[in-house]
Short mmCIF file of C-alpha atoms and ligand atoms in Angstrom, two decimals:
data_model
loop_
_atom_site.label_atom_id
_atom_site.label_comp_id
_atom_site.label_asym_id
_atom_site.label_seq_id
_atom_site.Cartn_x
_atom_site.Cartn_y
_atom_site.Cartn_z
CA MET F 28 -23.25 -13.42 7.26
CA THR F 29 -24.39 -13.17 11.06
CA ASN F 30 -27.74 -11.09 12.14
CA GLN F 31 -25.62 -8.10 13.70
CA ILE F 32 -24.10 -7.56 10.15
CA ALA F 33 -26.97 -8.40 8.53
CA SER F 34 -28.94 -5.87 10.53
CA ASP F 35 -25.88 -2.98 10.14
CA ILE F 36 -26.16 -3.40 6.47
CA ASN F 37 -29.76 -3.43 5.75
CA SER F 38 -30.90 -1.24 8.27
CA LYS F 39 -28.88 1.71 8.20
CA THR F 40 -27.83 4.85 6.49
CA TRP F 41 -24.01 4.59 4.86
CA GLN F 42 -23.13 7.38 7.90
CA GLU F 43 -24.11 4.89 10.29
CA GLN F 44 -22.52 2.05 9.47
CA LEU F 45 -19.58 4.31 9.21
CA SER F 46 -20.07 5.52 13.15
CA THR F 47 -20.74 1.34 13.77
CA ALA F 48 -17.64 0.22 11.73
CA VAL F 49 -15.51 -2.63 14.23
CA SER F 50 -12.37 -0.02 16.08
CA HIS F 51 -10.76 -2.97 17.60
CA PRO F 52 -8.98 -6.22 16.83
CA SER F 53 -10.63 -8.35 18.83
CA GLU F 54 -13.73 -7.60 17.94
CA LEU F 55 -12.24 -8.00 14.42
CA LEU F 56 -11.31 -12.11 15.29
CA ALA F 57 -14.16 -13.01 17.04
CA ILE F 58 -16.87 -11.99 14.45
CA LEU F 59 -14.56 -14.07 12.03
CA ASP F 60 -13.98 -16.65 14.38
CA LEU F 61 -10.43 -16.72 14.50
CA PRO F 62 -7.68 -17.77 16.73
CA GLY F 63 -7.25 -15.37 19.79
CA GLY F 64 -3.67 -16.37 18.87
CA LEU F 65 -3.58 -13.37 15.88
CA LEU F 66 -4.81 -11.08 19.29
CA ALA F 67 -1.45 -10.25 20.45
CA GLY F 68 0.37 -9.20 17.27
CA ALA F 69 -2.41 -7.52 16.47
CA LEU F 70 -2.72 -5.01 19.30
CA LYS F 71 0.77 -3.89 18.29
CA GLY F 72 -0.40 -2.85 14.53
CA ASP F 73 -3.09 -1.23 15.90
CA ALA F 74 -1.26 0.71 18.39
CA GLU F 75 0.89 2.23 15.14
CA PHE F 76 -2.66 2.35 12.66
CA LYS F 77 -5.57 2.46 14.41
CA THR F 78 -7.97 -1.29 12.96
CA ARG F 79 -11.35 0.58 11.22
CA VAL F 80 -13.19 -2.08 9.49
CA PRO F 81 -17.34 -2.05 8.73
CA TYR F 82 -19.45 -4.23 9.03
CA ALA F 83 -20.05 -3.90 5.13
CA TYR F 84 -16.99 -4.98 3.88
CA ILE F 85 -16.57 -7.43 6.61
CA SER F 86 -19.58 -9.83 5.33
CA ARG F 87 -17.22 -10.53 2.58
CA MET F 88 -14.77 -11.94 4.53
CA GLU F 89 -14.80 -16.00 4.78
CA SER F 90 -15.26 -17.22 8.44
CA GLY F 91 -12.38 -18.97 10.17
CA ASN F 92 -9.75 -18.11 7.28
CA PRO F 93 -6.96 -15.53 8.62
CA ASN F 94 -6.08 -15.66 4.84
CA ASP F 95 -8.74 -13.93 3.45
CA PRO F 96 -7.59 -12.01 0.87
CA LEU F 97 -10.14 -9.10 2.13
CA LEU F 98 -9.17 -9.06 6.20
CA LYS F 99 -5.20 -8.85 5.67
CA GLN F 100 -5.94 -5.98 3.92
CA VAL F 101 -6.78 -4.33 7.68
CA LEU F 102 -5.74 -6.33 10.10
CA PRO F 103 -3.10 -5.25 11.75
CA VAL F 104 -0.09 -7.54 12.71
CA ASP F 105 2.96 -7.02 14.31
CA ASP F 106 5.07 -6.86 11.01
CA GLU F 107 3.85 -3.27 11.22
CA THR F 108 5.84 -2.24 14.36
CA LEU F 109 9.40 -3.37 12.05
CA ASP F 110 11.98 -0.19 10.51
CA VAL F 111 12.48 -1.85 7.61
CA SER F 112 15.22 0.06 5.71
CA GLY F 113 13.63 2.75 2.57
CA PHE F 114 10.47 2.64 4.01
CA THR F 115 9.29 5.84 5.36
CA MET F 116 6.83 7.89 7.20
CA ASP F 117 6.09 9.91 4.18
CA PRO F 118 7.39 8.15 1.47
CA LEU F 119 6.22 10.73 -1.47
CA SER F 120 7.32 13.22 0.13
CA GLU F 121 3.34 15.20 0.01
CA GLN F 122 4.42 17.30 3.08
CA ASP F 123 6.35 19.24 0.57
CA SER F 124 4.04 19.70 -2.10
CA ASN F 125 1.22 21.67 0.37
CA PRO F 126 0.96 25.70 -1.02
CA SER F 127 -2.19 25.61 1.67
CA ASN F 128 -4.37 23.86 4.47
CA GLY F 129 -5.64 20.81 2.41
CA VAL F 130 -4.36 21.14 -1.46
CA ILE F 131 -1.80 18.77 -2.51
CA HIS F 132 -0.07 20.38 -5.76
CA LYS F 133 2.28 18.01 -7.15
CA TYR F 134 1.19 17.07 -10.78
CA LYS F 135 1.28 19.34 -13.38
CA GLY F 136 -2.46 20.31 -15.05
CA ARG F 137 -4.18 18.32 -12.23
CA LEU F 138 -4.31 19.72 -8.06
CA LEU F 139 -5.26 17.23 -5.22
CA LEU F 140 -7.56 18.73 -2.18
CA ILE F 141 -8.16 16.70 1.07
CA VAL F 142 -11.35 16.65 1.50
CA SER F 143 -11.86 14.79 4.36
CA GLY F 144 -9.16 12.93 6.62
CA ALA F 145 -11.17 10.17 7.41
CA CYS F 146 -11.72 7.37 5.70
CA ALA F 147 -14.28 4.06 6.21
CA ILE F 148 -11.58 1.79 6.35
CA ASN F 149 -8.00 1.73 7.79
CA CYS F 150 -6.21 -0.55 4.91
CA ARG F 151 -2.71 -1.12 6.35
CA PHE F 152 -0.87 -0.86 3.29
CA CYS F 153 -2.20 2.53 3.03
CA PHE F 154 0.73 4.99 2.01
CA ARG F 155 -1.08 7.86 4.21
CA ARG F 156 -0.90 6.17 7.04
CA HIS F 157 1.22 8.82 8.76
CA PHE F 158 -0.21 11.86 7.07
CA PRO F 159 -1.51 15.02 9.45
CA TYR F 160 -4.57 14.98 8.05
CA GLY F 161 -6.21 16.58 11.11
CA ASP F 162 -3.95 19.66 10.18
CA ASN F 163 -4.11 19.67 7.12
CA GLN F 164 -8.06 19.47 5.85
CA LEU F 165 -10.46 21.96 3.76
CA ALA F 166 -12.57 23.40 6.56
CA GLY F 167 -13.61 27.02 7.96
CA GLU F 168 -10.41 29.35 6.15
CA SER F 169 -8.47 27.21 4.37
CA PHE F 170 -12.21 26.22 2.22
CA GLN F 171 -11.84 30.02 0.30
CA GLN F 172 -7.64 29.70 0.38
CA ALA F 173 -7.80 26.37 -1.68
CA ILE F 174 -10.25 28.26 -4.30
CA ASP F 175 -8.26 31.15 -4.77
CA TYR F 176 -5.37 29.39 -5.23
CA ILE F 177 -6.80 26.95 -7.19
CA LYS F 178 -8.68 30.98 -9.46
CA LYS F 179 -4.95 32.07 -9.85
CA GLN F 180 -3.37 28.54 -11.48
CA GLU F 181 -4.49 28.61 -15.14
CA ASP F 182 -2.85 25.70 -15.93
CA ILE F 183 -5.03 23.26 -14.36
CA HIS F 184 -7.99 21.87 -15.64
CA GLU F 185 -8.91 18.58 -13.21
CA VAL F 186 -9.21 19.29 -9.47
CA ILE F 187 -8.76 15.69 -7.76
CA LEU F 188 -10.76 15.37 -4.98
CA SER F 189 -8.74 12.92 -2.18
CA GLY F 190 -8.53 12.15 1.52
CA GLY F 191 -8.49 9.87 3.75
CA ASP F 192 -11.28 9.01 1.41
CA PRO F 193 -13.82 12.37 0.10
CA LEU F 194 -16.70 10.55 0.21
CA ALA F 195 -16.55 10.26 4.30
CA ALA F 196 -17.37 14.22 3.69
CA SER F 197 -21.31 14.77 3.20
CA ASP F 198 -23.28 15.59 0.51
CA LYS F 199 -24.03 18.85 1.67
CA ARG F 200 -20.58 19.95 1.26
CA LEU F 201 -19.30 17.99 -1.61
CA LYS F 202 -22.18 19.87 -3.39
CA LYS F 203 -20.54 23.32 -2.18
CA LEU F 204 -16.92 22.29 -2.69
CA VAL F 205 -18.42 20.88 -6.45
CA GLU F 206 -20.30 24.20 -7.03
CA ALA F 207 -17.68 26.74 -5.83
CA LEU F 208 -15.25 24.42 -8.48
CA ALA F 209 -17.50 24.49 -11.63
CA GLU F 210 -17.20 28.43 -11.24
CA ILE F 211 -13.61 28.28 -11.91
CA GLU F 212 -13.79 28.69 -15.46
CA HIS F 213 -10.32 26.72 -16.55
CA LEU F 214 -11.25 23.90 -14.84
CA LYS F 215 -13.03 20.82 -16.99
CA THR F 216 -13.24 17.63 -14.70
CA ILE F 217 -13.89 16.77 -11.64
CA ARG F 218 -12.14 13.00 -10.23
CA ILE F 219 -13.08 11.53 -7.26
CA HIS F 220 -10.51 8.82 -5.62
CA THR F 221 -12.45 6.91 -3.53
CA ARG F 222 -12.80 3.38 -2.11
CA LEU F 223 -16.33 4.09 -0.40
CA PRO F 224 -18.51 2.41 -3.08
CA ILE F 225 -16.22 -0.24 -2.00
CA VAL F 226 -16.54 -0.19 1.21
CA ILE F 227 -20.27 0.69 2.03
CA PRO F 228 -22.14 0.55 -1.29
CA ASP F 229 -25.02 2.60 0.44
CA ARG F 230 -22.43 5.22 -0.09
CA VAL F 231 -23.88 6.19 -3.27
CA THR F 232 -26.91 7.60 -2.54
CA ALA F 233 -29.64 9.86 -5.00
CA GLU F 234 -28.41 12.52 -3.59
CA MET F 235 -25.06 11.94 -4.12
CA LEU F 236 -25.68 11.12 -7.91
CA ASN F 237 -27.20 15.03 -7.70
CA TRP F 238 -24.43 17.10 -7.49
CA LEU F 239 -21.88 15.05 -9.25
CA THR F 240 -23.68 14.80 -12.54
CA GLY F 241 -25.28 18.16 -12.51
CA THR F 242 -22.18 20.17 -13.08
CA ARG F 243 -20.76 21.41 -15.72
CA LEU F 244 -17.33 19.20 -15.14
CA LYS F 245 -17.08 16.49 -16.39
CA PRO F 246 -16.99 13.20 -13.24
CA VAL F 247 -14.57 10.97 -13.21
CA ILE F 248 -14.36 8.81 -10.22
CA VAL F 249 -11.14 6.21 -9.25
CA VAL F 250 -12.25 3.61 -7.57
CA HIS F 251 -9.96 1.52 -5.18
CA THR F 252 -10.48 -2.41 -5.46
CA ASN F 253 -7.74 -4.94 -4.56
CA HIS F 254 -9.30 -8.36 -4.82
CA ALA F 255 -12.62 -9.91 -6.48
CA SER F 256 -14.40 -10.90 -3.39
CA GLU F 257 -14.07 -7.19 -2.70
CA ILE F 258 -17.09 -6.97 -5.35
CA ASP F 259 -20.35 -8.72 -4.78
CA ASN F 260 -23.63 -7.84 -6.09
CA ASN F 261 -24.18 -4.87 -3.92
CA VAL F 262 -20.80 -2.96 -4.59
CA ALA F 263 -21.77 -3.89 -8.13
CA SER F 264 -25.04 -2.22 -8.38
CA ALA F 265 -23.76 0.98 -6.63
CA LEU F 266 -20.50 0.66 -9.49
CA ARG F 267 -23.32 0.40 -12.43
CA LYS F 268 -25.81 3.09 -10.87
CA LEU F 269 -22.86 5.65 -11.02
CA LYS F 270 -22.08 4.43 -14.69
CA ARG F 271 -25.85 4.99 -16.22
CA SER F 272 -25.78 8.46 -14.19
CA GLY F 273 -23.08 9.01 -16.52
CA VAL F 274 -20.02 9.12 -14.32
CA THR F 275 -16.89 7.82 -15.74
CA LEU F 276 -15.47 5.10 -13.79
CA LEU F 277 -11.92 3.44 -13.75
CA ASN F 278 -10.31 1.48 -10.74
CA GLN F 279 -6.78 1.43 -9.42
CA THR F 280 -5.24 -1.52 -7.31
CA VAL F 281 -2.80 -2.06 -5.24
CA LEU F 282 -0.35 -4.79 -5.65
CA LEU F 283 -0.22 -6.84 -2.00
CA LYS F 284 2.09 -9.57 -1.60
CA GLY F 285 -0.21 -12.46 0.14
CA ILE F 286 -3.70 -10.86 -1.46
CA ASN F 287 -3.68 -10.45 -4.85
CA ASP F 288 0.00 -11.20 -6.23
CA SER F 289 -0.87 -13.31 -9.17
CA ALA F 290 -1.57 -13.31 -12.73
CA ASP F 291 -4.84 -15.07 -11.86
CA ALA F 292 -6.02 -13.14 -9.26
CA LEU F 293 -5.56 -9.91 -10.99
CA ALA F 294 -7.53 -11.55 -13.94
CA ASN F 295 -10.43 -12.74 -11.43
CA LEU F 296 -10.73 -8.68 -10.19
CA SER F 297 -10.61 -7.76 -14.01
CA HIS F 298 -13.29 -9.14 -15.29
CA LYS F 299 -15.21 -8.37 -11.83
CA LEU F 300 -14.87 -5.15 -12.37
CA PHE F 301 -15.49 -4.75 -16.20
CA GLN F 302 -19.47 -6.79 -15.42
CA ALA F 303 -19.26 -3.93 -12.60
CA ASP F 304 -18.98 -1.25 -15.25
CA VAL F 305 -15.22 -0.82 -14.32
CA LEU F 306 -12.67 -0.10 -16.64
CA PRO F 307 -8.69 -1.72 -14.55
CA TYR F 308 -6.48 1.82 -14.88
CA TYR F 309 -3.78 1.39 -12.53
CA LEU F 310 -1.87 -1.28 -10.76
CA HIS F 311 0.05 0.61 -8.25
CA LEU F 312 3.47 -1.10 -6.75
CA LEU F 313 3.33 -0.74 -2.78
CA ASP F 314 4.04 3.14 -1.82
CA LYS F 315 6.93 2.32 0.82
CA VAL F 316 5.42 3.56 3.40
CA LYS F 317 6.59 2.76 7.29
CA GLY F 318 4.65 -0.55 8.52
CA ALA F 319 4.21 -2.41 5.01
CA ALA F 320 6.96 -3.62 3.96
CA HIS F 321 5.68 -7.28 4.29
CA PHE F 322 3.14 -6.35 1.44
CA ASP F 323 6.08 -5.76 -1.07
CA ILE F 324 6.52 -7.24 -4.25
CA SER F 325 10.18 -6.76 -6.22
CA GLU F 326 9.47 -4.61 -9.39
CA GLN F 327 10.65 -7.86 -11.36
CA LYS F 328 8.16 -10.05 -9.40
CA ALA F 329 5.49 -7.47 -10.78
CA GLN F 330 6.88 -7.30 -14.53
CA ASN F 331 6.44 -11.08 -14.36
CA ILE F 332 2.92 -11.06 -13.37
CA VAL F 333 1.18 -8.27 -16.03
CA ARG F 334 3.13 -10.51 -19.11
CA GLU F 335 1.40 -13.07 -17.31
CA LEU F 336 -2.19 -11.28 -17.33
CA MET F 337 -1.53 -9.51 -20.41
CA ALA F 338 -1.50 -13.25 -21.69
CA GLN F 339 -4.66 -13.83 -19.54
CA CYS F 340 -6.84 -10.45 -20.66
CA PRO F 341 -7.79 -8.56 -23.42
CA GLY F 342 -5.86 -5.55 -23.35
CA TYR F 343 -9.06 -3.25 -22.24
CA LEU F 344 -8.48 -5.13 -18.91
CA VAL F 345 -5.13 -5.19 -18.12
CA PRO F 346 -3.91 -1.95 -15.24
CA LYS F 347 -0.85 -0.05 -16.29
CA LEU F 348 1.77 -0.78 -14.23
CA VAL F 349 2.88 2.17 -12.41
CA ARG F 350 4.82 3.69 -8.98
CA GLU F 351 4.73 6.73 -7.64
CA ILE F 352 8.68 8.70 -6.94
CA ALA F 353 8.37 11.78 -4.79
CA GLY F 354 9.51 14.57 -6.95
CA GLU F 355 7.71 12.86 -10.04
CA PRO F 356 5.14 15.71 -11.54
CA GLY F 357 3.32 12.25 -12.90
CA LYS F 358 2.87 8.41 -12.17
CA THR F 359 6.13 6.54 -13.46
CA SER F 360 5.21 3.60 -15.72
CA ILE F 361 7.07 0.41 -15.51
CA SER F 362 7.25 -1.19 -18.90
CA VAL F 363 6.87 -5.04 -18.78
S1 SF4 Q 28 -6.90 6.39 1.99
FE1 SF4 Q 28 -7.95 4.43 0.55
S2 SF4 Q 28 -6.15 3.08 0.96
FE2 SF4 Q 28 -5.35 4.87 2.64
S3 SF4 Q 28 -6.72 3.99 4.20
FE3 SF4 Q 28 -8.14 5.67 3.35
S4 SF4 Q 28 -9.30 3.96 1.81
FE4 SF4 Q 28 -7.42 2.70 2.74
#
């Protein structure tokens, strides 16, 4: 680890670490001592979707290895510019399930709030890489409109904070939101889908634990981890802190070609998650978003991988293979 990376991780708050994230492919290549020949393609991908990687995440990559499984999740490549049939700008048609700013209501009994348009990291495979976050967040008037909308939907028992990454919002804002939600009687659970504790483990602060566990709503966090190398000691300790504070902790993974598309890679990930008090929950087939076709795995290959995984791991360490289908009222399970 370079001095610059060590100092960023050891001396900065999570907000400072967010603001110093690497935002140019040439910087990422230089830090990791990678060939300059990768830059031309990286710039083309970067023009489609900006590069963004905090030092805390880079610290877990192997220097000099262009095939590092963490690097491949964040380094833009020219394949992202290809137009591939079936890969679209809004693969889940979320823009059709958007009753008011910052609200996505596409599941029965649950509803998503887009709390922050920002992410700590820009994952190249992200299904929301083209989603108009800027116009679609809980800010100003839309905050109260969203609360009023939820009050009227009495069948909703769970609110899912999503994004971007909801934990990119300040603790003050999140506390206000959770307090307002806790006053709605029919709500029982607050679920947060986030990659921040994995990317910048310092995000798990005492202040965060206060608003998250000091509410009558049952707190659930679904972290997003794709490879065992993402879980170093700092990440494991942040996750254990959440678990010991009473948070139910689950993980979702996206199956990605060249990154985690083998039973061994997934078994390693499941074991590492379990050691950090997290249960594997979902294994997603890639959402067919424009620019991510090079990560795609066929359904049949995914089924074979999961079958092999079942032979290697106890049932509680085998995530459920699912796909999201636009218009369906929940995730669609894929039998194996
Ligand atoms: S929404 Fe999640 S997957 Fe997409 S870029 Fe942000 S952190 Fe990555």
